[in-house]
Coordinates of N, CA and C in Angstrom, one line a residue:
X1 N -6.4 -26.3 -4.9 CA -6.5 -25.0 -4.3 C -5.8 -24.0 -5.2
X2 N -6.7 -23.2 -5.7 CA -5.9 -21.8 -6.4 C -4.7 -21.2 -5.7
X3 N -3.5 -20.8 -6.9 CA -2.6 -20.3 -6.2 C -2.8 -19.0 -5.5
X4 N -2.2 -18.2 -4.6 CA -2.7 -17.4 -3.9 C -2.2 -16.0 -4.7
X5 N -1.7 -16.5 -5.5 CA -1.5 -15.0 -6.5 C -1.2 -15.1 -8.2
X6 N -1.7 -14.4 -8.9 CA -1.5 -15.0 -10.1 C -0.3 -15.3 -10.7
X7 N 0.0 -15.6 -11.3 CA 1.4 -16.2 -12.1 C 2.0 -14.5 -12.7
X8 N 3.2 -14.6 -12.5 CA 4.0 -13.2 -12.9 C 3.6 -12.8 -14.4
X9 N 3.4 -11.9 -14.9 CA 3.7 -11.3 -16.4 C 5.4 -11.3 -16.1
X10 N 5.6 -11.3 -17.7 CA 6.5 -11.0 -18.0 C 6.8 -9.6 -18.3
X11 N 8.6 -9.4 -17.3 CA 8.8 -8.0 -17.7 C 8.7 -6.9 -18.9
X12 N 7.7 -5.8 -19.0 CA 8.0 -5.1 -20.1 C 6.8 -5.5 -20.8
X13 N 5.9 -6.9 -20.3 CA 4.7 -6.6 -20.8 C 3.4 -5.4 -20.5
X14 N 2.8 -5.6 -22.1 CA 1.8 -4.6 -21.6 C 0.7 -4.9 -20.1
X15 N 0.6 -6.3 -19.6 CA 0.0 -6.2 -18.9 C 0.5 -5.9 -17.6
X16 N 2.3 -6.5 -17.0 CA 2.8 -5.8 -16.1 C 2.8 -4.7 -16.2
X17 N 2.9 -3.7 -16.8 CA 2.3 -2.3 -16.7 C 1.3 -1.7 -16.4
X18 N 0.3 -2.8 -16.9 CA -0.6 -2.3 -16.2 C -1.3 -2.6 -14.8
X19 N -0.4 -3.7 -14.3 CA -0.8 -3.9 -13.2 C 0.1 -3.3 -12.2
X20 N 1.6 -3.0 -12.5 CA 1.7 -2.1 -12.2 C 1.7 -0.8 -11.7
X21 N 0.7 -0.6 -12.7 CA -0.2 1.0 -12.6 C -1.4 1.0 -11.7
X22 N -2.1 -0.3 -11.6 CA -2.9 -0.6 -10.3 C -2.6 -0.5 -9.6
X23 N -1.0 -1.1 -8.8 CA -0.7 -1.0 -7.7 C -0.2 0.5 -7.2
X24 N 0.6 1.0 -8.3 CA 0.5 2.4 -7.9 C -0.8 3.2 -7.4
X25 N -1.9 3.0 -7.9 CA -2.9 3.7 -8.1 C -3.7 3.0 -6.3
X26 N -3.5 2.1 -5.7 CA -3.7 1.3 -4.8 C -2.8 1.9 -3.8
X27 N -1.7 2.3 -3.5 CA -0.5 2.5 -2.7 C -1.5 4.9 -2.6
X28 N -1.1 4.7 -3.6 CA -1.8 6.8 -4.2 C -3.1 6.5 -2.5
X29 N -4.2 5.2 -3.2 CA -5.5 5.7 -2.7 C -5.7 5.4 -1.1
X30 N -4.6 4.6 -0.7 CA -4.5 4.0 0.5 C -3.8 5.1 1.4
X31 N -2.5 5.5 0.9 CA -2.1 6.5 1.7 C -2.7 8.0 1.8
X32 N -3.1 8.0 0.3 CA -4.0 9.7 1.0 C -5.6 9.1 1.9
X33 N -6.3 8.2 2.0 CA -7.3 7.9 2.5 C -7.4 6.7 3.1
X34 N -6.7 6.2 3.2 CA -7.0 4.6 4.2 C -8.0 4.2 3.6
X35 N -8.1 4.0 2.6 CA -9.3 3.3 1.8 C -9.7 3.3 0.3
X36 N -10.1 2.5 -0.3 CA -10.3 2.4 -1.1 C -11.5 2.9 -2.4
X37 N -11.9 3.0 -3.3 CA -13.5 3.0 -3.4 C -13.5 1.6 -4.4
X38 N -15.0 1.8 -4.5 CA -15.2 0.7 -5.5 C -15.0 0.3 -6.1
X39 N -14.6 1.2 -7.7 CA -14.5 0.9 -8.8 C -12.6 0.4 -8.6
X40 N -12.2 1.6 -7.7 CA -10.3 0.9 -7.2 C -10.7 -0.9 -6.7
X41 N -11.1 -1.5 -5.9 CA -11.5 -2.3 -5.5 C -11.9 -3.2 -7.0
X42 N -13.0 -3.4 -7.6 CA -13.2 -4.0 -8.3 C -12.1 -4.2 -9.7
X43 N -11.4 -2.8 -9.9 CA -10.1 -3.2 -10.9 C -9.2 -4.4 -10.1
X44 N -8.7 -3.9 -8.7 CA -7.8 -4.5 -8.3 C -8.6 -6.2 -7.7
X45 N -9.7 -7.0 -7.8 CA -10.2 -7.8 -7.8 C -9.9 -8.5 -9.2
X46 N -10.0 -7.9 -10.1 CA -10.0 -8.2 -11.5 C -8.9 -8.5 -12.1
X47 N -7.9 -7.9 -11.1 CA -6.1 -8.7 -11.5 C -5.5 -9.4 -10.8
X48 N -5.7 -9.7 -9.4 CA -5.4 -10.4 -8.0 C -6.1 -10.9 -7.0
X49 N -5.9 -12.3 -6.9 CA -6.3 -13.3 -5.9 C -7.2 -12.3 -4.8
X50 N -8.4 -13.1 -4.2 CA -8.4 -12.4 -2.7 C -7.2 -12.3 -1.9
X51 N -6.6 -13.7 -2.0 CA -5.6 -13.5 -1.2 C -4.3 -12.5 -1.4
X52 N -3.8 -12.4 -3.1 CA -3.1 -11.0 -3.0 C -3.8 -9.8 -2.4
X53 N -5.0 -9.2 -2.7 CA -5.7 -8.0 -2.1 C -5.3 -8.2 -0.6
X54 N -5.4 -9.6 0.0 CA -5.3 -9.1 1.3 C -4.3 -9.2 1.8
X55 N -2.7 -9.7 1.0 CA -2.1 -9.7 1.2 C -1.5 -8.1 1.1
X56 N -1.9 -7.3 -0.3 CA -1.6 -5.8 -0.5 C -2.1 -5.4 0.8
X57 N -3.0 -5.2 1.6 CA -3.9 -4.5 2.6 C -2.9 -4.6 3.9
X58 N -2.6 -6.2 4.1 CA -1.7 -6.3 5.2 C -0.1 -5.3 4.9
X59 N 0.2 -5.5 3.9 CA 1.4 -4.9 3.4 C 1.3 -3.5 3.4
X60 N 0.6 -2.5 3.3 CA 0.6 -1.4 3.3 C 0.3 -0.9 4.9
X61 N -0.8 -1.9 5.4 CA -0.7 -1.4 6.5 C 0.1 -1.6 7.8
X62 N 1.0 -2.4 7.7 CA 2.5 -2.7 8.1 C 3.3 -1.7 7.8
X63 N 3.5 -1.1 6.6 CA 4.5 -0.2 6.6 C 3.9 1.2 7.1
X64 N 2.5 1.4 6.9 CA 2.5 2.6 8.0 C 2.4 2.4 9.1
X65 N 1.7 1.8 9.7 CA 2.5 1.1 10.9 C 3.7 1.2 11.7
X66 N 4.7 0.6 10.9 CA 6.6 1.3 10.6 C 6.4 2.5 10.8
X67 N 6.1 3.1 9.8 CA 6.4 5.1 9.2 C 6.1 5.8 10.5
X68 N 4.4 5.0 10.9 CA 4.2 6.1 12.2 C 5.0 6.3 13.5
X69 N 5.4 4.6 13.6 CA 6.1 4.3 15.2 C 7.0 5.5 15.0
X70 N 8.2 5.2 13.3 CA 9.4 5.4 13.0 C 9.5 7.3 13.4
X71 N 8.3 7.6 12.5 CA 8.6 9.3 12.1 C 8.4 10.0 13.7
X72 N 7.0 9.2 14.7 CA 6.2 10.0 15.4 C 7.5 9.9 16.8
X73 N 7.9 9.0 17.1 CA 9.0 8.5 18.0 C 10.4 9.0 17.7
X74 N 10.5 9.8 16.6 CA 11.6 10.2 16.2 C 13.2 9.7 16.5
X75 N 12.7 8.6 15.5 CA 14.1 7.1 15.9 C 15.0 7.7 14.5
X76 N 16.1 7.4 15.0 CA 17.1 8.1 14.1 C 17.4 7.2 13.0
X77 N 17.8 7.7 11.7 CA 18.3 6.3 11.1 C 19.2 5.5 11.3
X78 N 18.7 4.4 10.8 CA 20.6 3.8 11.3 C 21.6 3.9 10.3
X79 N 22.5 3.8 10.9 CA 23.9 4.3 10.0 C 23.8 3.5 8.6
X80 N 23.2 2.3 8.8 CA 24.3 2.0 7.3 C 22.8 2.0 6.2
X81 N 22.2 2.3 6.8 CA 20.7 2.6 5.8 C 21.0 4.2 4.8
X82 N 20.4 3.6 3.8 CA 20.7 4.8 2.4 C 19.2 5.7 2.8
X83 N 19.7 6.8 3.2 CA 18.4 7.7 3.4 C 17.2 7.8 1.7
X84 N 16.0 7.9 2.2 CA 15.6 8.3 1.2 C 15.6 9.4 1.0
X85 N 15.3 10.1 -0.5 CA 15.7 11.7 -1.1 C 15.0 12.5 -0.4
X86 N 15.2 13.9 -0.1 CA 14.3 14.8 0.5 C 13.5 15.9 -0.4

């Protein structure tokens, strides 16, 4: 059975950068649209397992998930958490 995610690049390679730059561009198209298009989709097939994609999908949608309970319920932070910048 295939591993469920490809084997790490090494740091500083050109190709962790560019995958990298997928996942950025993945995180960009998820949060302004809850969705993906095609061609996003087929790059990000082209560097990671089904099972990473669906592991990225679960993961993002978990943390909004979080964001919404967190922001919309207006839970305070907890003390010993490092705010992020404003």
């Amino acid at each position: 059975m295939p591993s469920a995610s490809p084997r790490p690049s090494p740091p500083g390679s050109r190709l962790a950068g560019m995958r990298e730059a997928l996942l950025i561009a993945f995180c960009d198209a998820v949060n302004a649209r809850a969705d993906l298009d095609d061609a996003l989709w087929a790059r990000l097939s082209a560097a990671f397992s089904e099972a990473a994609r669906i592991e990225l999908m679960m993961l993002a949608g978990f943390y909004r998930t979080v964001s919404l309970l967190a922001n919309g319920l207006r839970l305070e932070p907890e003390p010993f958490a490092t705010p992020f910048p404003t």
